[in-house]
Structures are given as structure tokens and as C-alpha cells.
Tab-separated table of C-alpha atoms in Angstrom:
chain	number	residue	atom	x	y	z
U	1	UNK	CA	95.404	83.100	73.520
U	2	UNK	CA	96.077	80.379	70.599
U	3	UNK	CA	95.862	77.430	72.268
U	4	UNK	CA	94.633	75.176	75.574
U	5	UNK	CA	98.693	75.004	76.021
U	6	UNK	CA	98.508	78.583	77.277
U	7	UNK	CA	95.970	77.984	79.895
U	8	UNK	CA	96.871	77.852	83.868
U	9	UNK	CA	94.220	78.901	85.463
U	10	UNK	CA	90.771	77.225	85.940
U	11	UNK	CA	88.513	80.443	85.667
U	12	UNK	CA	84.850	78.607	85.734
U	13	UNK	CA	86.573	77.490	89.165
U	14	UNK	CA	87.758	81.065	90.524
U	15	UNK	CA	84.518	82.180	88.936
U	16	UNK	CA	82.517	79.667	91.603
U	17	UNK	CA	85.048	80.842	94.147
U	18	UNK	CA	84.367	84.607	94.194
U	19	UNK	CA	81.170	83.987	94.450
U	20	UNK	CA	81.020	82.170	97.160
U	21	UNK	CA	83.912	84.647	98.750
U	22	UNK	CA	81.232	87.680	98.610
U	23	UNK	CA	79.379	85.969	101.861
U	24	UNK	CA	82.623	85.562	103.465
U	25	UNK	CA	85.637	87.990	102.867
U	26	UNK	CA	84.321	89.895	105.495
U	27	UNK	CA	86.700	87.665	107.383
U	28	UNK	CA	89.920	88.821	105.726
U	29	UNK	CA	88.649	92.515	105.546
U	30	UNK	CA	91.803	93.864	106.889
U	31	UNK	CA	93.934	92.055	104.707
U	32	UNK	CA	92.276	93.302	101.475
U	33	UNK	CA	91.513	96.836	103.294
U	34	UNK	CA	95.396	96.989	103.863
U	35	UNK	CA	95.940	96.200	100.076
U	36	UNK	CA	93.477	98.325	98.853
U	37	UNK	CA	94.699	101.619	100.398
U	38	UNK	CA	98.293	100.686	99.140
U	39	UNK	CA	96.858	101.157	95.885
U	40	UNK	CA	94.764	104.051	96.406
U	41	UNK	CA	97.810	105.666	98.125
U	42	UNK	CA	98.864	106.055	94.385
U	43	UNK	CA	96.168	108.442	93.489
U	44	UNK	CA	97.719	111.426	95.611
U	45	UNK	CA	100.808	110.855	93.941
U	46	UNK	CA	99.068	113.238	90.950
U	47	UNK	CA	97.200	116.283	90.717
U	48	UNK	CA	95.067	114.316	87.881
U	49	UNK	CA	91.506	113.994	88.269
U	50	UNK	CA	89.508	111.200	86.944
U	51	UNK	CA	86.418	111.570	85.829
U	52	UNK	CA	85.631	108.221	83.480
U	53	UNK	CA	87.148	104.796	86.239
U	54	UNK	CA	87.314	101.121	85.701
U	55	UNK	CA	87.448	99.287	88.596
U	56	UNK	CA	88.377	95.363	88.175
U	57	UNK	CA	88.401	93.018	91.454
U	58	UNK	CA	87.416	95.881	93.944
U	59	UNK	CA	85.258	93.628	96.278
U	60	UNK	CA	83.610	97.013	97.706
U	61	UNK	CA	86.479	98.934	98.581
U	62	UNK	CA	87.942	100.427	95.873
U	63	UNK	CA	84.696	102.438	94.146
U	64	UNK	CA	83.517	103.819	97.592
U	65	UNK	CA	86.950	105.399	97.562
U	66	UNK	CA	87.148	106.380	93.790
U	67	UNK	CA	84.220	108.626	94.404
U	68	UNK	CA	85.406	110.167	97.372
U	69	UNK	CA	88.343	111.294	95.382
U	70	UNK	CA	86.076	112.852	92.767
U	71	UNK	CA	85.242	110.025	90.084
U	72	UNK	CA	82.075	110.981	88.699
U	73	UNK	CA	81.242	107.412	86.605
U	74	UNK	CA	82.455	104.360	88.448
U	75	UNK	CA	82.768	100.569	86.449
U	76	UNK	CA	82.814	97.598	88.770
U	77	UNK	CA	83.803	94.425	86.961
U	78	UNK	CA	84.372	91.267	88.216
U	79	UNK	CA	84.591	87.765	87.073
U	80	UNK	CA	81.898	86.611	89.406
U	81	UNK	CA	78.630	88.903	89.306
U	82	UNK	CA	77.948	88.584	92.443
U	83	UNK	CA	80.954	90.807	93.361
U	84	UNK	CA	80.600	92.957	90.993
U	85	UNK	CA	77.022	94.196	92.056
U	86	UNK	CA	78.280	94.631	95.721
U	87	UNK	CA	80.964	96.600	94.640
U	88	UNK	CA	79.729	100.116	94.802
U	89	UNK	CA	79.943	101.056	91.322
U	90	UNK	CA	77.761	100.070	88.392
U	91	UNK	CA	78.137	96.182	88.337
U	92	UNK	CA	79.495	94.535	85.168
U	93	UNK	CA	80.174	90.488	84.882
U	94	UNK	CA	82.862	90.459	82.786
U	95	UNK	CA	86.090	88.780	81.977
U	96	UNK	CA	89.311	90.247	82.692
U	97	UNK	CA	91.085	88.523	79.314
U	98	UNK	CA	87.862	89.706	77.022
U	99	UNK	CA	86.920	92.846	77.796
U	100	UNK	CA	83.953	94.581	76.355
U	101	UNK	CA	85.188	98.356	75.917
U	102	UNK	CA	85.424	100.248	73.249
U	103	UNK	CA	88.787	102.312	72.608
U	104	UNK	CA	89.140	105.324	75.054
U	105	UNK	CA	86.551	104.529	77.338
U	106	UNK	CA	87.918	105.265	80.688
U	107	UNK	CA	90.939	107.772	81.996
U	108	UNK	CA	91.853	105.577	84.826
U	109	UNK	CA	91.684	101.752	85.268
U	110	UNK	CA	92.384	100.082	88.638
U	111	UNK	CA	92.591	96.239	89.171
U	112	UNK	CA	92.974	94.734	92.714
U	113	UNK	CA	94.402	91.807	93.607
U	114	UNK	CA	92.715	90.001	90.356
U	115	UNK	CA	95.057	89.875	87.248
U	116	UNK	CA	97.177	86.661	89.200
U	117	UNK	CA	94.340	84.677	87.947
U	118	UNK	CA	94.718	85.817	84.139
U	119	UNK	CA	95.868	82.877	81.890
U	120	UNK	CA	97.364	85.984	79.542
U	121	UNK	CA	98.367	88.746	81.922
U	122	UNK	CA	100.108	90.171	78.820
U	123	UNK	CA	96.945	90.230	76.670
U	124	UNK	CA	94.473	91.714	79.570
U	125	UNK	CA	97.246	94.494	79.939
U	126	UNK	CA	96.877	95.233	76.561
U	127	UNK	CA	93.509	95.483	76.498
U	128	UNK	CA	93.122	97.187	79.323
U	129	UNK	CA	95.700	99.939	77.758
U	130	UNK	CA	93.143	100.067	74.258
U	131	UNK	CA	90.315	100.947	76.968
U	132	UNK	CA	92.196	103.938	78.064
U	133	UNK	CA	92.426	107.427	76.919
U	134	UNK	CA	95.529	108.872	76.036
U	135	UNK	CA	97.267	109.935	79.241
U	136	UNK	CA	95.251	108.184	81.053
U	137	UNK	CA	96.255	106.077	84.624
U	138	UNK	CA	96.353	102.822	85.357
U	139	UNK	CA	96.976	100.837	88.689
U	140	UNK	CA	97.286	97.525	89.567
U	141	UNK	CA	98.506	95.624	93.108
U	142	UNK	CA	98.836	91.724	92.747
U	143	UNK	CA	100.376	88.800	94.826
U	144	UNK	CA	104.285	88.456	93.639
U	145	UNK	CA	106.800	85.463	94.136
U	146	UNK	CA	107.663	85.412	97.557
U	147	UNK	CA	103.835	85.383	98.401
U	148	UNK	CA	102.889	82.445	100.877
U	149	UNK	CA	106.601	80.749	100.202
U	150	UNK	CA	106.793	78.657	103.157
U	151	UNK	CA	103.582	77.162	102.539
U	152	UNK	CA	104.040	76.294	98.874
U	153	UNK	CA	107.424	74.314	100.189
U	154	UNK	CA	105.808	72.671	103.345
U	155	UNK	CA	103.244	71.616	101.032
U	156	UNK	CA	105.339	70.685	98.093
U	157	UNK	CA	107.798	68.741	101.027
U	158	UNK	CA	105.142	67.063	102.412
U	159	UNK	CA	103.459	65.489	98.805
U	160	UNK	CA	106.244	64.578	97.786
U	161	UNK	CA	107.057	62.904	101.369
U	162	UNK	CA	103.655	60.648	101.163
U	163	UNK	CA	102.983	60.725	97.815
U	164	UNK	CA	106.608	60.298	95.746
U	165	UNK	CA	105.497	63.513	94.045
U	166	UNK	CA	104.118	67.144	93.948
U	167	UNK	CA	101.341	68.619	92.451
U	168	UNK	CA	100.644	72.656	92.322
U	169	UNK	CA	98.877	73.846	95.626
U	170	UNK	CA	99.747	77.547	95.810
U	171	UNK	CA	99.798	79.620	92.780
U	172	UNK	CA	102.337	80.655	90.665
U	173	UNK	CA	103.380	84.237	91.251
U	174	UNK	CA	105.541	87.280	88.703
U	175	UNK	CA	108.136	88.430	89.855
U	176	UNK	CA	109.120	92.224	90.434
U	177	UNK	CA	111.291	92.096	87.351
U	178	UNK	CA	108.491	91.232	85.098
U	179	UNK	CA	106.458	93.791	86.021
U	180	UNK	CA	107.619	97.023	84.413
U	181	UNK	CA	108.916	94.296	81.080
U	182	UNK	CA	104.859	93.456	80.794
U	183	UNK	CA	103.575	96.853	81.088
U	184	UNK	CA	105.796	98.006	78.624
U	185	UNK	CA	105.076	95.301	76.302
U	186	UNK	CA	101.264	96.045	76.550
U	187	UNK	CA	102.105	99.311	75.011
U	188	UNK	CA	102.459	101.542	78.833
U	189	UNK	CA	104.597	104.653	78.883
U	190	UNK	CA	106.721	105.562	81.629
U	191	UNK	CA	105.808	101.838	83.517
U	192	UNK	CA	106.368	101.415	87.243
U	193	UNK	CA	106.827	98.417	89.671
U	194	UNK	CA	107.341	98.077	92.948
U	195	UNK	CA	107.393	95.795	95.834
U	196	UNK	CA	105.943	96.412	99.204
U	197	UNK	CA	105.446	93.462	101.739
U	198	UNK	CA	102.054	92.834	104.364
U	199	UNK	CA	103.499	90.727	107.008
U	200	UNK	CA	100.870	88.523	108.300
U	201	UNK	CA	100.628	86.525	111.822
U	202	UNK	CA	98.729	83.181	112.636
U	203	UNK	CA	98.534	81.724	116.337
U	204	UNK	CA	97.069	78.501	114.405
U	205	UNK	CA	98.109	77.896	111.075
U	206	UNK	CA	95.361	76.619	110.047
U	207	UNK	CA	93.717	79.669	110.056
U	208	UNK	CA	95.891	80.747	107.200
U	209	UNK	CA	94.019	77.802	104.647
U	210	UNK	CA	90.773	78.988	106.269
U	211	UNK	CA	91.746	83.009	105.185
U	212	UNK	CA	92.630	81.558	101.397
U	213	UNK	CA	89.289	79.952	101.520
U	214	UNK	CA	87.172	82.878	102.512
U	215	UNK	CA	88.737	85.362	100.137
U	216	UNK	CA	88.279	82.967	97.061
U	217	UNK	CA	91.812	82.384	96.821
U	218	UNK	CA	92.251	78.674	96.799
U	219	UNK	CA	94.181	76.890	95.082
U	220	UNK	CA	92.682	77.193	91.062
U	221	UNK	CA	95.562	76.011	88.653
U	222	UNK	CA	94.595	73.473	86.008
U	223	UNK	CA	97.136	71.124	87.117
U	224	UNK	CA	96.368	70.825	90.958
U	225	UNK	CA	95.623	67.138	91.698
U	226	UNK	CA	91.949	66.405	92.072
U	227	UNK	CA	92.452	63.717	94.391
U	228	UNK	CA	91.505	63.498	97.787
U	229	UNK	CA	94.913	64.565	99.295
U	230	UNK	CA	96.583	62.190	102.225
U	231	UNK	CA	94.966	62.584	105.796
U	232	UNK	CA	98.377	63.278	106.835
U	233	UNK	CA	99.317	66.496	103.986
U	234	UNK	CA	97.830	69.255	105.666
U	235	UNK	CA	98.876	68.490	109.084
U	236	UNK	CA	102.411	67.436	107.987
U	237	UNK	CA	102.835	70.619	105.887
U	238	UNK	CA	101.317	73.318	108.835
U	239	UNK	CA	103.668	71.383	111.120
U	240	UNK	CA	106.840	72.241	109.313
U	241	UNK	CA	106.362	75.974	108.943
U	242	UNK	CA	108.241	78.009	110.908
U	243	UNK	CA	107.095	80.101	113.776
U	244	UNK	CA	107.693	83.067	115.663
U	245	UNK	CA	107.055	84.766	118.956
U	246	UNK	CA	103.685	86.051	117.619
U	247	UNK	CA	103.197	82.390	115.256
U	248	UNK	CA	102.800	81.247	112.029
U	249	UNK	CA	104.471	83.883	109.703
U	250	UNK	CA	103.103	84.616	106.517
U	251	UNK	CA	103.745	87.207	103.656
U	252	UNK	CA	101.467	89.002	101.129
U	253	UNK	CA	104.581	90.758	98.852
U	254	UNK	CA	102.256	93.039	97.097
U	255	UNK	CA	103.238	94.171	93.333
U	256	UNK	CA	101.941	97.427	92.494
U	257	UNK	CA	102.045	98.489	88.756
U	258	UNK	CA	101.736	101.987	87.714
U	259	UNK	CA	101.289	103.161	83.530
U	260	UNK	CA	100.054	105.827	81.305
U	261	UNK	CA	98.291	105.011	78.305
U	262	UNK	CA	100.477	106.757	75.914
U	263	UNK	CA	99.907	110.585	75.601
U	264	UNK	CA	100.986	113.543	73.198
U	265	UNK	CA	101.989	115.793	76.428
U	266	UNK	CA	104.031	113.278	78.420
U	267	UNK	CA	107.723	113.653	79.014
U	268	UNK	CA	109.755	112.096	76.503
U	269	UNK	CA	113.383	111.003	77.134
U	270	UNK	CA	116.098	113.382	75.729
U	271	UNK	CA	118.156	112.340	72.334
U	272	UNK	CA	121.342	110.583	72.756
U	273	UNK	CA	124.136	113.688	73.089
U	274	UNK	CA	121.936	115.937	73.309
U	275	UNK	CA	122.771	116.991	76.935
U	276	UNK	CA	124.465	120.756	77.945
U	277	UNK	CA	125.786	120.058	80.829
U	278	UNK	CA	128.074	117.407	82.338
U	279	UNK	CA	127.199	114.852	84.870
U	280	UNK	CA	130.724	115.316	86.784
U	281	UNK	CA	130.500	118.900	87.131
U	282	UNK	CA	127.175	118.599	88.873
U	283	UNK	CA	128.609	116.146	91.421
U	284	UNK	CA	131.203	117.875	91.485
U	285	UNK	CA	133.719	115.595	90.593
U	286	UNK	CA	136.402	114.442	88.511
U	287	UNK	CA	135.453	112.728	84.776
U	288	UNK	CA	137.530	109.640	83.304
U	289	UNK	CA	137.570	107.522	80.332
U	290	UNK	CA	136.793	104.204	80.847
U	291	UNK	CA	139.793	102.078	82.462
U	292	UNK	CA	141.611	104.933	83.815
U	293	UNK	CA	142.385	104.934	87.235
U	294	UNK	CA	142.691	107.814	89.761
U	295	UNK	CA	145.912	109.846	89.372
């Protein structure tokens, strides 16, 4: 990062937050259980076993279930220490955007609903790749545009409603088409992304604000207004979301991102011309130029 100008996030603030979230995720356990075996899911996808693991953001789950899979050395980092030592793994306070590792320290690297906080996603990935040995796996699920929509326009509505304008209350979210561009840019081979969406149910709504809250996911851009807000936002906004037979809707669209570190043995594409066989033959059909039509 060169500059202040590149700053969004507030991390001494999501630092406070996940601390304080270690006495009381409990509360969203399914949520981040559902999330976490999305990601895990990915592991049986390979015959590779991992010996050497980085674990980023696992709040408990994710080392427990590294070592059942055969992980011999586990790494829990976390911006907050206090998550990281009740993570399972051996606890390491550290920040996502510096991270302490020499080259080719781990063969897999798994980050859990953390890098949406990074100030410059594009510079952790990077890092994260140096940290890797060649051909080694790495895994990543975060929150993607489309994540808590309705609330960030209720919200946004209702400021601008009783205040003439609108501040940042939800955070800002990639989108699936970034994903794969980002990995590659950090230097990934043969980079995956991928959409898969948590649908969520509230009988009040706010029980949703009071989830965000106990997971350490409130609201920690630089640019949120630091007033006290209206006496009349929050019930305006939770009043204008829509419901359903079984309530408030709501929508974790989970990104997952899958790389290799690159590798000497990994599948390269083929050169330009360099097939022997043609594509219409094998679906067994008729080949034509460009602008011709049928018959």
C-alpha cells in the first residue's frame, strides 16, 4: 500500500471486534459452520495431502478439520489474538496484509471469511502465494456483492430519507468476476471462482444486526459516519425489507477461490495450432468459416 488513499477498512476497529466476537459467535455457529464446510468440501476435490497448513480467520473450525484430513503442522492466524489461540492450531496474531513467512513455508493456505476486511486484497494474495510451495493449494470463501443487499438499500433509503444523505453501513463486497482476475494477478495458476449462496431466515429482523454484531462483522469502513444515527434509521430501514412466509430474507453469496502456487508438474495449456484433431468431428458436426450460413 502507498498511501492512506488506499485504505477502507478500519483494522484497529475489526481488530477490537474479533475479539470481542470470540465470547459470542457461538451464536452464529451455524452460519460460519455452514461456510466452513463449503470450503473444506474443496479438499476432497484432490488426492493431495497436506502436510505444512495455514489457516487465516478459522474461528475454531477450520484446524480441527485440517487435522482430521491428515495435516500434520497446523498455523492459526488471526488479526485478533484472541481468536487465534482458540483456534485449534498453533495461535499466531498476525496481519493478513503483512505476513511474517518466509518463501515456501506452507503447501496449503486456507482463509475463511477474513480477506473482505483487507484494505489490499491484491497484495495479501500475493503474499500469501510467496508463502506457498510450488504446487501448493490455496482456498479462500468470502462475502461477495449480493451479500446482505436489501439491507445496505433499506439502510442507504432510509439515511438519506432523514438525513439528506448516506453514509457506508454495510461493506463493500467483489464481485464473482474479480475473483479469478485477482488470483491471477497475485501470480495463481489455474485460478478458480465460484459462487454459491446461504439463504438465511429472520422472524425479527432485528436479529439479523444482532448476528453481524456477534460474529464481529459490523460495520468497519473508514468512512461510516460516527454519529449517533437518527432514532428513527434502524427501525425505518428493518421496516422496509421485504419478507417472506418464513420472514426477513437474507443472503450470505459465498465466493470461494481456488489456486495453485505455480508448479513445474502442472498442466500447461497447449500451443496455438497445435491440436490433431478437429473440434467438429468430435461433435460430430459440420465446420464453417466464419459468416457462412447453413447450406
Amino acid at each position: 500500500m502507498s498511501g492512506s488513499s488506499h485504505l477502507v477498512f478500519d483494522r484497529t476497529l475489526l481488530r477490537r471486534r474479533r475479539d470481542r466476537a470470540v465470547a459470542t459467535q457461538h451464536r452464529v455457529a451455524p452460519i460460519l459452520e455452514a461456510a466452513a464446510e463449503r470450503l473444506l468440501d474443496r479438499l476432497d476435490d484432490t488426492t493431495r495431502r497436506f502436510g505444512r497448513v495455514l489457516e487465516i480467520g478459522g474461528r475454531g473450525l477450520i484446524a480441527p478439520a485440517l487435522r482430521a484430513r491428515g495435516a500434520e503442522f497446523v498455523v492459526s492466524m488471526d488479526l485478533s489474538s484472541r481468536q487465534a489461540a482458540a483456534a485449534g492450531g498453533l495461535p499466531l496474531a498476525g496481519d493478513e496484509e503483512w505476513l511474517p513467512f518466509e518463501a515456501g513455508s506452507f503447501d496449503l493456505v486456507v482463509a475463511n471469511l477474513c480477506l473482505h476486511w483487507v484494505n489490499d486484497l491484491p497484495g495479501a494474495l500475493a503474499q500469501i502465494r510467496r508463502a506457498m510451495v510450488p504446487d501448493g493449494l490455496f482456498l479462500a470463501t468470502l462475502p461477495a456483492l449480493g451479500t446482505l443487499q436489501p439491507l445496505r438499500e433499506a439502510l442507504t433509503a432510509a439515511d438519506s430519507a432523514l438525513r439528506g444523505g448516506a453514509a457506508p453501513r454495510v461493506s463493500p463486497f467483489p464481485e464473482l468476476r474479480d475473483g479469478a482476475a485477482l488470483l491471477q494477478r497475485a501470480g495463481f495458476a489455474i485460478p478458480v471462482a465460484d459462487l454459491e449462496d446461504i439463504a438465511l431466515a429472520y422472524r425479527d429482523p432485528l436479529l439479523l444486526l444482532r448476528d453481524l454484531q456477534a460474529a464481529g462483522e459490523g460495520n468497519s469502513v473508514l468512512a461510516r459516519d460516527a454519529r449517533i444515527p437518527p432514532r428513527a434509521l434502524f427501525p425505518t430501514a428493518l421496516s422496509a425489507l421485504p419478507a417472506g412466509p418464513q420472514g426477513i430474507g437474507a443472503t450470505l453469496r459465498l465466493l470461494t477461490l481456488t489456486g495453485w502456487s505455480p508448479g513445474p508438474d502442472q498442466p500447461k495449456p497447449a500451443r496455438p495450432g497445435s491440436a490433431n484433431a478437429r473440434l467438429a468431428d468430435a461433435l460430430g458436426t459440420v465446420e464453417r468459416k466464419a459468416g457462412e450460413r447453413p447450406g
